[in-house]
PDB file of C-alpha atoms in Angstrom:
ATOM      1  CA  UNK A  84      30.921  76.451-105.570  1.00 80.00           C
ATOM      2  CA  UNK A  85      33.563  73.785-106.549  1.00 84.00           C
ATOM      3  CA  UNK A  86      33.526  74.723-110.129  1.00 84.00           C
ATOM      4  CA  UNK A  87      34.419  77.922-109.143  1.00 80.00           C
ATOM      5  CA  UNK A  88      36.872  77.690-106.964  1.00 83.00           C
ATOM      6  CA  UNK A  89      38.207  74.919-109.015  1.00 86.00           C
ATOM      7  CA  UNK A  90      38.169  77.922-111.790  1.00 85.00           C
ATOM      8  CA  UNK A  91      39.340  80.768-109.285  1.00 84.00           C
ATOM      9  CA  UNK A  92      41.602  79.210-106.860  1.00 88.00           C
ATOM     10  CA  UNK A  93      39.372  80.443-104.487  1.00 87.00           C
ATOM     11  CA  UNK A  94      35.871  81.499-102.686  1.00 88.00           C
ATOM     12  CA  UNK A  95      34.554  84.813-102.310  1.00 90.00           C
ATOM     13  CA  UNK A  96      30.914  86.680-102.570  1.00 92.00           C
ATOM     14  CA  UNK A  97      29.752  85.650-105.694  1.00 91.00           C
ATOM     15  CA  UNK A  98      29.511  81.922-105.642  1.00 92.00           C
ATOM     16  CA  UNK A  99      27.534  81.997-101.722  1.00 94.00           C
ATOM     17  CA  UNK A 100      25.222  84.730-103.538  1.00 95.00           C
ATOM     18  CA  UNK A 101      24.786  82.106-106.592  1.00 94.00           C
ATOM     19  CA  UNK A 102      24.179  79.376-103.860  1.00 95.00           C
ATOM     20  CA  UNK A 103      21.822  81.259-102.040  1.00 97.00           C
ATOM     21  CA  UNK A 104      19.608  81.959-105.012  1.00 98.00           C
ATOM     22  CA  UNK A 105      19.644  78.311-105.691  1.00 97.00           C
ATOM     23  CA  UNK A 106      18.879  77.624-102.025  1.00 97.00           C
ATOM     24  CA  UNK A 107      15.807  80.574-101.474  1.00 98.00           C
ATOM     25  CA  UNK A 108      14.298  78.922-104.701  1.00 98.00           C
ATOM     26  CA  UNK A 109      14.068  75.324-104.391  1.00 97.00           C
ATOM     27  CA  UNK A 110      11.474  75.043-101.538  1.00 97.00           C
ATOM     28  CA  UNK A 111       9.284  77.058-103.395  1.00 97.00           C
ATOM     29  CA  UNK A 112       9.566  75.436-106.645  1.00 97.00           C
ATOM     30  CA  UNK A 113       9.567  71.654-105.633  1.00 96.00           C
ATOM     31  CA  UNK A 114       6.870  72.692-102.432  1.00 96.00           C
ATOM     32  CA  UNK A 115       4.436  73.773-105.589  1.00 96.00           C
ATOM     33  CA  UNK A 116       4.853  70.693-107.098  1.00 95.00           C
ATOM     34  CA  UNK A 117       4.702  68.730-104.174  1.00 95.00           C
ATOM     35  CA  UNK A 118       1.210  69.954-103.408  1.00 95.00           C
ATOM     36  CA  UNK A 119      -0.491  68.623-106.664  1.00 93.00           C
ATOM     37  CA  UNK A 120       0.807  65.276-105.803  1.00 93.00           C
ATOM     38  CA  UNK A 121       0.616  65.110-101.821  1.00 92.00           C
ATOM     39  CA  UNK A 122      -1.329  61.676-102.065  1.00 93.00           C
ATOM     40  CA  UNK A 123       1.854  60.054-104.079  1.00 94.00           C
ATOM     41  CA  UNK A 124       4.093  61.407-101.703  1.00 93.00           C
ATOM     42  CA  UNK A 125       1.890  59.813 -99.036  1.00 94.00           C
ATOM     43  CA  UNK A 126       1.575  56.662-100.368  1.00 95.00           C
ATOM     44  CA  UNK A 127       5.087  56.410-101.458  1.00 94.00           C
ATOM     45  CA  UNK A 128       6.272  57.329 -97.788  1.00 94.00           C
ATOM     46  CA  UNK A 129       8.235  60.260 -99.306  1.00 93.00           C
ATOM     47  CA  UNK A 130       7.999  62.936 -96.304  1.00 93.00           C
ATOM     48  CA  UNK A 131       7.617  66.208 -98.363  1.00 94.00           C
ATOM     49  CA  UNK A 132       6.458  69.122 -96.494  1.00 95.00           C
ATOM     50  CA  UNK A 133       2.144  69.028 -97.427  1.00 94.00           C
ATOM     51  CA  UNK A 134       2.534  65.297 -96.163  1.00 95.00           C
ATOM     52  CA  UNK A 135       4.615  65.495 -92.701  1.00 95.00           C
ATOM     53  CA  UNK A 136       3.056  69.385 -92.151  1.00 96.00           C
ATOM     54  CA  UNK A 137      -0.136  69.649 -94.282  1.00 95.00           C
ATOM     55  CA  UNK A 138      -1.247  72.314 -97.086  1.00 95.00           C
ATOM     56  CA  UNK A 139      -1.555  75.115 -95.653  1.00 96.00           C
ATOM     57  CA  UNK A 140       1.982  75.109 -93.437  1.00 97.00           C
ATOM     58  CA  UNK A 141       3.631  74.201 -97.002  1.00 97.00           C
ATOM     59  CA  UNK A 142       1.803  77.612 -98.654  1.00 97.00           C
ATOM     60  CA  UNK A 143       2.894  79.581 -96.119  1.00 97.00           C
ATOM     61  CA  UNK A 144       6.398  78.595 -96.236  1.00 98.00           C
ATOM     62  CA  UNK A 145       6.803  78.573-100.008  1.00 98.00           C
ATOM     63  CA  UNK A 146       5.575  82.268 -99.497  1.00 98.00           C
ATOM     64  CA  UNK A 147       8.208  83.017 -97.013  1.00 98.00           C
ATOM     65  CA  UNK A 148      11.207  81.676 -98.952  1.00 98.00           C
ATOM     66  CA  UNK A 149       9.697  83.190-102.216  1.00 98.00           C
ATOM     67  CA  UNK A 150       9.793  86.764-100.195  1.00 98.00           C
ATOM     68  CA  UNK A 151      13.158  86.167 -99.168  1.00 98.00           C
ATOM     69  CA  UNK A 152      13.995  85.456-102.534  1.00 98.00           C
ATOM     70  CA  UNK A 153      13.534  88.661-104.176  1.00 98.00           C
ATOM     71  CA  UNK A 154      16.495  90.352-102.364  1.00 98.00           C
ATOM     72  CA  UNK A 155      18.974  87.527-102.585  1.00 98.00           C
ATOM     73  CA  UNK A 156      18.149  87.228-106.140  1.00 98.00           C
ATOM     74  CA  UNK A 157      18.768  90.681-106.348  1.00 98.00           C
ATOM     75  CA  UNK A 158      21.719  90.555-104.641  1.00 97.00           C
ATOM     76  CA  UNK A 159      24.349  90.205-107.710  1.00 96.00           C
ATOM     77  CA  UNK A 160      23.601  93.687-108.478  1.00 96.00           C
ATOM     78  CA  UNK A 161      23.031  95.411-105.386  1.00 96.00           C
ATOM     79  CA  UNK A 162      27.043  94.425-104.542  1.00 96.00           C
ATOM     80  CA  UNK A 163      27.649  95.551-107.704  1.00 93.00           C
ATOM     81  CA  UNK A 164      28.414  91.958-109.688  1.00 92.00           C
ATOM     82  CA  UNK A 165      25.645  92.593-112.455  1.00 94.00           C
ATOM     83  CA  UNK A 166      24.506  95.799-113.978  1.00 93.00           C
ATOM     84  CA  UNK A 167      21.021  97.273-114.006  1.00 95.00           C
ATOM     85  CA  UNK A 168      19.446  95.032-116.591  1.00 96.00           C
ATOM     86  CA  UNK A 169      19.731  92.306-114.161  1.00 97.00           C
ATOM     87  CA  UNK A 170      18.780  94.135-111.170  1.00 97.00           C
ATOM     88  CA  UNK A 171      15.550  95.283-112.939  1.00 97.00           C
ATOM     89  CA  UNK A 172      14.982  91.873-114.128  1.00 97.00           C
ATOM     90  CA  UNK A 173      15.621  90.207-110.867  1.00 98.00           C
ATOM     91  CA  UNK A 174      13.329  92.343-109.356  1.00 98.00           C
ATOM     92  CA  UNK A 175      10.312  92.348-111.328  1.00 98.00           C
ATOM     93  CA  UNK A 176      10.999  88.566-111.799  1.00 98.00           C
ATOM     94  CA  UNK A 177      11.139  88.136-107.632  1.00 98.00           C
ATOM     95  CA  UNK A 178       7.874  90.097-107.225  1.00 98.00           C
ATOM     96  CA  UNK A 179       6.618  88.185-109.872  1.00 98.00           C
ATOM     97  CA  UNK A 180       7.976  85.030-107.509  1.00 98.00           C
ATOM     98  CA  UNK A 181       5.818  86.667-105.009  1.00 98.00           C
ATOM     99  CA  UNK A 182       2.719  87.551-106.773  1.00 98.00           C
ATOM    100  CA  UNK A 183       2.521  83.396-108.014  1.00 98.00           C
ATOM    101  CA  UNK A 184       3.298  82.195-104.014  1.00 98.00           C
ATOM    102  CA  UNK A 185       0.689  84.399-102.863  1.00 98.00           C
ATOM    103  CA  UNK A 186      -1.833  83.022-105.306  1.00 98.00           C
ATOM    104  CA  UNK A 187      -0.479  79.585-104.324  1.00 97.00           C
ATOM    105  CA  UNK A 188      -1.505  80.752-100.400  1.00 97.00           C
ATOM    106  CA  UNK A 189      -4.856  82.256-101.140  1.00 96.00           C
ATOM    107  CA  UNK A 190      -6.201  79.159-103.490  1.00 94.00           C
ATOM    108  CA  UNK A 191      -6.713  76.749-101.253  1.00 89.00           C
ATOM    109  CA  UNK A 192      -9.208  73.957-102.378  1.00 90.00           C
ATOM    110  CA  UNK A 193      -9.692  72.310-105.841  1.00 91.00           C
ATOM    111  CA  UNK A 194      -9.055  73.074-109.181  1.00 93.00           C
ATOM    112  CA  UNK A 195      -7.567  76.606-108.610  1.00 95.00           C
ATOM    113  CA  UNK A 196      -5.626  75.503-106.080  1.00 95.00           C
ATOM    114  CA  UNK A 197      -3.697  72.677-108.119  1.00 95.00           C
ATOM    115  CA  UNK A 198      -3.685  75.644-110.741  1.00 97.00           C
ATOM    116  CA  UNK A 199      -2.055  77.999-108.902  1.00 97.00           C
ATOM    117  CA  UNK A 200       0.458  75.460-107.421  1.00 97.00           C
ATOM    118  CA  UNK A 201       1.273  74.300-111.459  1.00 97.00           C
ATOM    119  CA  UNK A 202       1.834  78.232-112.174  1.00 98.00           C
ATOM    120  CA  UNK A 203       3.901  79.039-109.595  1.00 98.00           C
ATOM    121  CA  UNK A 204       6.301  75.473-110.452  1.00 97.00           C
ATOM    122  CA  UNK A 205       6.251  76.707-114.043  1.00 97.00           C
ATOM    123  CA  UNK A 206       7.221  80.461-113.322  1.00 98.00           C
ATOM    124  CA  UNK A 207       9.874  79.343-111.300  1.00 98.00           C
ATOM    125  CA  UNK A 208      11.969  77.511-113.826  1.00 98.00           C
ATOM    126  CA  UNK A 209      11.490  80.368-115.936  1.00 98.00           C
ATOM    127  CA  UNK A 210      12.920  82.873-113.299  1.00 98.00           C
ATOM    128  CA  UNK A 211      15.968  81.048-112.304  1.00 98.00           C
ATOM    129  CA  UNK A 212      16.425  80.055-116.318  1.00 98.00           C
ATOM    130  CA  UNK A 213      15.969  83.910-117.221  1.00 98.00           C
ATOM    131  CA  UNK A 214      17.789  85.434-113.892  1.00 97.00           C
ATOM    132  CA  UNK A 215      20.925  83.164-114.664  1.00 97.00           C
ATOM    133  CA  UNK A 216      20.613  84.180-118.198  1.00 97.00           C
ATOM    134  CA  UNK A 217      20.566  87.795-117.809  1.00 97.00           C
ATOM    135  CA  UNK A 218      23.216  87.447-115.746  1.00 94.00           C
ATOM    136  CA  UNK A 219      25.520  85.110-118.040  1.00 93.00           C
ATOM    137  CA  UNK A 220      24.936  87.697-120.908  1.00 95.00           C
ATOM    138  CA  UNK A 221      25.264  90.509-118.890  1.00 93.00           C
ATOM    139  CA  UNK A 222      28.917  89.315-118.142  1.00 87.00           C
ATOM    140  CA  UNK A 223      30.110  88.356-121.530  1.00 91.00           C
ATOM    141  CA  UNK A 224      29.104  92.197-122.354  1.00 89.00           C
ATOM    142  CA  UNK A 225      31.003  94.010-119.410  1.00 86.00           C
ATOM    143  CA  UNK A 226      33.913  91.685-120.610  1.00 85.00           C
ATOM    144  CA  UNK A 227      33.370  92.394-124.601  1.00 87.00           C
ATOM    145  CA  UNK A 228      33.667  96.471-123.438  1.00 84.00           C
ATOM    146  CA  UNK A 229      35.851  95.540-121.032  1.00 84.00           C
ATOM    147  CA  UNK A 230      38.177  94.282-123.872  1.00 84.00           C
ATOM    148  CA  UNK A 231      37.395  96.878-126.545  1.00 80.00           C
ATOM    149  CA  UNK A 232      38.072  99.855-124.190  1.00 78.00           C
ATOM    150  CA  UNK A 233      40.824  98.559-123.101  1.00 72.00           C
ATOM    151  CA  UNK A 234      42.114  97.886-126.995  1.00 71.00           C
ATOM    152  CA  UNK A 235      40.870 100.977-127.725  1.00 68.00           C
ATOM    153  CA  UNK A 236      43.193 103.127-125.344  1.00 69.00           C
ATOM    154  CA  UNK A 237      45.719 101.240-125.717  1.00 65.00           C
ATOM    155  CA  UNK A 238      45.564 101.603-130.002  1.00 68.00           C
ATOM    156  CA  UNK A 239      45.209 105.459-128.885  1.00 67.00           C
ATOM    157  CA  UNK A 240      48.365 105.461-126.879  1.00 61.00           C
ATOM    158  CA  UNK A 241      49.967 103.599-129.208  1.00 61.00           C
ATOM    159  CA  UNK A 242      49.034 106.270-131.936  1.00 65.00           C
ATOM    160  CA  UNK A 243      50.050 109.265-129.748  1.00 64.00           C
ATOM    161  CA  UNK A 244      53.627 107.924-129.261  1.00 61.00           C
ATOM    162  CA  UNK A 245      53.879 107.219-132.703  1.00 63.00           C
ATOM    163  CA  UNK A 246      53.014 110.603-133.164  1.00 58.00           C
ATOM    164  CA  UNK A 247      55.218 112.208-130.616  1.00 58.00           C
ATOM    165  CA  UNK A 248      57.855 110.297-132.325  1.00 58.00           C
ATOM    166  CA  UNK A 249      57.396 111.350-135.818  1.00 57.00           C
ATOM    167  CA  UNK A 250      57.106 114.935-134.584  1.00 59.00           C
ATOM    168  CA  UNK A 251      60.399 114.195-132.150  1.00 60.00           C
ATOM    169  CA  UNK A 252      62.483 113.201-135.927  1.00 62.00           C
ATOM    170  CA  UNK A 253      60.521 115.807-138.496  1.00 55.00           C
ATOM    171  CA  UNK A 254      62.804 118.454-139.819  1.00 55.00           C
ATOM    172  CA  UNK A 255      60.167 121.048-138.806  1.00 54.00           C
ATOM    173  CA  UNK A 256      61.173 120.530-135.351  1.00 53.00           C
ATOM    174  CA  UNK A 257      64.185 122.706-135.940  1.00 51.00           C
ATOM    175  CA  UNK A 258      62.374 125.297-137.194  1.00 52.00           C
ATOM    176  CA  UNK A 259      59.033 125.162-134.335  1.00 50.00           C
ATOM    177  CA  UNK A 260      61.690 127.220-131.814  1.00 50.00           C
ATOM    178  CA  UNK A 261      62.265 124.205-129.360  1.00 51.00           C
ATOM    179  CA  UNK A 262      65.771 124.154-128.283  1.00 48.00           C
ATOM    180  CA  UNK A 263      66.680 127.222-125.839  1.00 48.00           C
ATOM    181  CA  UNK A 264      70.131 127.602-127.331  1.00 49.00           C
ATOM    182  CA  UNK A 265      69.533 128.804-130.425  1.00 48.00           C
ATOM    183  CA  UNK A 266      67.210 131.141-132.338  1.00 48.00           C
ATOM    184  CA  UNK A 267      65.716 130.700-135.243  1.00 50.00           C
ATOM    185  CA  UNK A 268      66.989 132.708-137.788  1.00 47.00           C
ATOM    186  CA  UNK A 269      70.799 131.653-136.405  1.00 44.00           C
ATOM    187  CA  UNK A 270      69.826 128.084-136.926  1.00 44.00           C
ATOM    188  CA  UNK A 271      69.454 128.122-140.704  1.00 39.00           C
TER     189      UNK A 271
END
């Protein structure tokens, strides 16, 4: 948020929406980690949530903030900062989100558990790393039309006055029957 208002002069939507997507998705991804490795945590007296609240408070929550992810990630589009691409990709990337934290909840002992928790941490780097791209490329081409539109209309303006001009000094005008005042046939 300071690099863009540092860049803007200012703070509007877009930066809180960027915030929040940062904010919905770090319980989630650091909360999977943190339940592969709740006995470091412990014995490191690092109070994550699976060692202050236990397992199964921690699986529910990174399911809640994964839910609330999907429409704050979708968000950018929905206000109409991003196009469709990102919308659909934010989306099927947030029920995605979703479909990984519900594992996480379900698995709840052993092996598949710590699986499910090292899927979901995985997936998530990969949906904020693909949402953010999506959305960075998706900008550069609204601004690459954006530009070559705008070039091209003004190009075509330019060529229609240049037209209107050449037409405005031919010698044909006299004849095309412009000027009230005169005929034709009394001009020549």
């Amino acid at each position: 948020m300071i690099g863009w208002a540092a860049a803007t002069g200012g703070i509007s939507l877009e930066p809180w929406l960027l915030f929040l997507i940062i904010f919905l998705w770090t319980p989630p991804h650091f909360w999977a980690l943190s339940l592969t490795r709740t006995d470091d945590y412990a014995r490191a007296r690092i109070p994550m949530l699976p060692v202050v609240a236990g397992a199964q408070e921690t699986r529910r929550q990174i399911l809640l903030y994964s839910v609330a992810l999907v429409p704050v990630g979708a968000a950018p589009w929905l206000f109409g900062y991003a196009d469709a691409i990102y919308g659909m990709t934010a989306l099927v990337g947030g029920f995605l989100m979703v479909a990984f934290a519900w594992r996480v909840r379900n698995e709840r002992e052993g092996a598949r558990a710590d699986r499910a928790a090292h899927h979901l941490f995985a997936f998530s780097i990969l949906y904020l790393f693909v949402l953010f791209a999506v959305l960075l490329v998706e900008g550069w081409a609204r601004r690459l039309v954006m530009t070559w539109t705008k070039s091209h209309r003004e190009s075509s303006l330019a060529n229609s006055r240049s037209a209107a001009v050449a037409r405005d000094r031919s010698p044909l005008r006299w004849r095309s029957g412009r000027s009230s005042s005169c005929s034709t046939s009394s001009r020549w």
